[in-house]
Amino acid sequence: MRALTWHGKHDVRMDTVPDPQIVNPRDAIIKITSTAICGSDLHLYDSYIPSMHRGDILGHEFMGEVVEIGPKSTLQKGQRVVVPFVIACGQCFFCGKQQFSACDNSNPAEKADLGEVAYGYAMSGLFGYSHMTGGYAGGQAEYVRVPYSDVGPIVIPDGLEDDKVLFLSDILPTGWMAAENCDIEPGDTVAVWGCGPVGLFAIQSALLMGAHRVIAIDHYPGRLALAKSMGAEIINYHDVKVREALMEMTGGIGPDACIDAVGMESHGFTIDNVIDAVKTTTKLGTDRAHVLREVLMACRKGGRVSIPGVYGGVGDKIPIGALMQKGLQVKTGQTHVQKYLRPLLEMIGEGKIDTTFLISHRLPLEQAPEGYKMFKEQQNEVTKVVLKPDWGKEAA
Amino acid sequence: MSKDHVESARESDAPLTAAVHQRDVAKEVAEDRGWGEAALVGRTVTINRPRAHLYAFWRDFRNLAAFMENVESVTPGDGQTSHWVVKAPAGQTVEWDAVITEDVADALIAWESVDGADIKTAGRIEFRDGPPGRGTEVTATIVYDPPGGDLGKLIAKLFQKEPKIQARRELRRFKQLMETGEVSTSDAPDAAPRG
Ligand SMILES: NC(=O)c1ccc[n+]([C@@H]2O[C@H](COP(=O)([O-])OP(=O)(O)OC[C@H]3O[C@@H](n4cnc5c(N)ncnc54)[C@H](O)[C@@H]3O)[C@@H](O)[C@H]2O)c1
Ligand SMILES: [Zn+2]
Ligand SMILES: [Zn+2]
């Protein structure tokens, strides 16, 4: 089959690779109909995530048709499913608590040691996201093997086209959990750093959860305009100082809750960011934590901090005093996607949530390398790239 | 490994597997048995299944090959004995006979290689109830005497690659199999092109 593979920094290619097979009884094979490029994929593209191997198949946001099932799968051939990017067994202590991204079993034993060294305990497997999270082949491909297919994938009713449901695989639940982690109360102002897909869905979710105001922060006018159209007030951090602006806009109190939807690759020529950039490029392994620092400083006393943005290593100069003295509460984590699939699918069906506004580009899978380049280099115009394995095939 | 050693090895409540001076404990074990030297590895894992279920699965030694990476087969003989065939580097195998030395239903099993076996090894698996609703805490402890000669080199490679890591992995696979019914893997077997 054809698949998008990783070969190094800013080097991803379309390759012909062996088709996946059923390995375990609960597996299913999915023929992919739509798959997206995520901000998290850019961390791989930019080589910020360790334990990638040449030839690894990328992609963790995908959906498609069931074409093969193992003897213990509960899916049926021909069903359309969206697959959560988090691989979870459904039977361990953590899955029982709906903390799916902490699943104790989905990361193969020989891969889990790495995570134990890095984080104390190994995290769950993820599709297409380095060997530390399992080394599973991803879904920017024609086919993918899906483990635990009896508990992960959600079956999509006919009539809901791919573009409406594809983002259930990651960014929609991620934006939702980011807002849920803010424990929003009536009258709350929620500040959201980053107006990429995750930030935009977090804005939509926070408003649905009853936030009084949402203030969105980015520097791309195109993305800020999308945030505004969803009902957020906006701050362009190129024009104003973010913390002062937030203080003024909230009558000196500060935002009640702050969401870091940027993660370890924050932009900006502030001095801390430049130092961080030098350290990461010299492989000292510190994440660029500029946004996290700003969030901790800007949040009101006793406020809530939610961090969906991905960090992988250690952070330097984190204002730990601001965190402690102000009594901030922090919630974070890779999204427990499985927990949110049903309620979110329902809201999509009822028309309460729209996801199609986000898609700026649709390309044949064969053009995935161009898709990565665009999503990386033209963030103002390119908000989300969806790849279609079937497109261009008839012609070929 | 006798109960005495397990107890004397620690002045804290952590299992023997976390003892800082594992090597010293191993030495005591070795002296006790008249072995040249001994190495000790061990690990604890929580498994979301009842104690009796886990004990029963382990007690049937034939099942061990299903999750132990290097074990090709374990065949129970009459009574308390079993025959072990283990993969060694370069496509070889090593074999030995073992005998069960302690067996407490739903709580622990200990076994040891018989006198004169090529490989001197002793293992112990303990099952304790975890906190309410959390299944069973399982501790595995293995001691072995790395033999000399060519065989010794093979065995050393086999066990000592990173023995602690190896023990951890075997327990993880045991847990996966007991909780999910399968051993998780991301290995991609070569597949024929789809028609
Ligand atoms: N927790 C999870 O499970 C999960 C899931 C998906 C994505 N993520 C992470 O969420 C983050 C965002 O994902 P995305 O797909 O929206 O990525 P993206 O790259 O499309 O968007 C990031 C946005 O942040 C903006 N930004 C950069 N520096 C900033 C700064 N200093 N202040 C304000 N905004 C700034 C950028 O301009 C960009 O618009 C990434 O770190 C991604 O890895 C996490
Ligand atoms: Zn993603
Ligand atoms: Zn699990």
XYZ file of C-alpha atoms in Angstrom, chain B residues 52-174:
123
model
C -7.114 -17.276 42.122
C -7.351 -16.703 38.372
C -3.729 -15.538 38.088
C -2.421 -18.288 40.346
C -4.212 -20.968 38.339
C -2.847 -19.666 35.040
C 0.728 -19.547 36.320
C 0.507 -22.872 38.126
C 0.004 -24.558 34.771
C 3.614 -24.000 33.672
C 2.744 -24.780 30.051
C 1.194 -21.291 29.916
C 4.459 -19.468 30.649
C 5.690 -19.702 27.061
C 2.707 -17.590 25.965
C 4.203 -14.415 27.420
C 7.866 -15.117 28.270
C 9.918 -13.893 25.357
C 12.737 -16.445 25.587
C 10.885 -19.449 26.893
C 10.160 -21.922 24.130
C 8.291 -24.455 26.282
C 7.779 -25.615 29.829
C 6.500 -29.176 30.106
C 5.183 -30.422 33.447
C 6.469 -33.854 34.440
C 5.095 -36.058 37.163
C 4.427 -34.469 40.513
C 6.322 -31.259 41.106
C 8.782 -31.349 38.215
C 8.909 -29.476 34.940
C 11.207 -29.378 31.911
C 12.273 -25.964 30.611
C 13.447 -25.194 27.061
C 14.730 -21.673 26.628
C 15.973 -19.875 23.516
C 19.625 -18.895 23.590
C 21.439 -16.600 21.165
C 22.512 -17.905 17.731
C 19.473 -20.147 17.325
C 20.471 -22.483 20.165
C 18.405 -23.628 23.095
C 19.227 -24.563 26.676
C 17.201 -27.015 28.743
C 16.911 -27.901 32.386
C 14.600 -29.582 34.861
C 13.023 -27.736 37.744
C 11.035 -28.756 40.775
C 8.398 -26.851 42.712
C 9.652 -26.101 46.222
C 6.723 -24.139 47.614
C 3.131 -23.957 46.525
C 0.423 -22.077 48.415
C -2.865 -21.974 46.547
C -3.766 -18.487 45.258
C -0.730 -16.967 47.010
C 2.677 -18.163 45.819
C 4.653 -20.622 43.761
C 8.411 -21.171 44.081
C 10.530 -23.442 41.900
C 14.164 -24.300 41.531
C 16.393 -26.118 39.051
C 17.215 -29.688 40.163
C 20.688 -30.631 41.431
C 23.069 -31.176 38.551
C 21.109 -29.070 36.050
C 23.160 -27.039 33.524
C 21.413 -23.941 34.701
C 21.053 -23.103 38.365
C 18.008 -20.961 38.829
C 15.208 -20.369 41.296
C 12.022 -18.392 40.828
C 9.207 -17.226 42.991
C 5.908 -15.608 42.083
C 3.700 -14.085 44.768
C 0.098 -12.961 44.479
C -1.365 -10.473 46.979
C -4.713 -8.680 46.956
C -4.320 -5.068 45.848
C -6.396 -2.249 47.348
C -10.156 -2.889 47.035
C -11.259 -3.066 43.419
C -7.758 -3.054 41.989
C -7.053 -6.703 41.451
C -3.828 -8.434 42.427
C -0.258 -7.321 43.089
C 2.145 -9.788 41.547
C 5.833 -9.950 42.479
C 8.268 -12.101 40.560
C 11.780 -12.796 41.847
C 14.350 -14.819 39.947
C 17.864 -15.763 41.098
C 20.329 -17.617 38.951
C 23.951 -18.670 38.934
C 25.613 -17.563 35.741
C 27.527 -20.684 34.646
C 31.064 -20.668 33.227
C 32.286 -21.818 29.809
C 30.704 -21.235 26.416
C 27.284 -22.148 27.674
C 27.824 -19.648 30.455
C 28.519 -16.900 27.981
C 25.322 -17.693 26.136
C 23.306 -17.690 29.307
C 24.878 -14.518 30.535
C 23.869 -12.880 27.276
C 20.398 -14.239 27.620
C 19.724 -13.219 31.190
C 22.009 -10.292 31.609
C 21.118 -8.334 28.508
C 19.288 -6.166 30.954
C 17.845 -8.644 33.411
C 15.709 -6.154 35.290
C 14.247 -4.836 32.088
C 13.635 -8.366 30.905
C 11.760 -9.248 34.106
C 9.671 -6.102 33.794
C 8.768 -6.916 30.225
C 7.745 -10.490 31.022
C 5.456 -9.235 33.780
C 3.956 -6.585 31.510
C 3.167 -9.258 28.945
C 1.642 -11.478 31.639
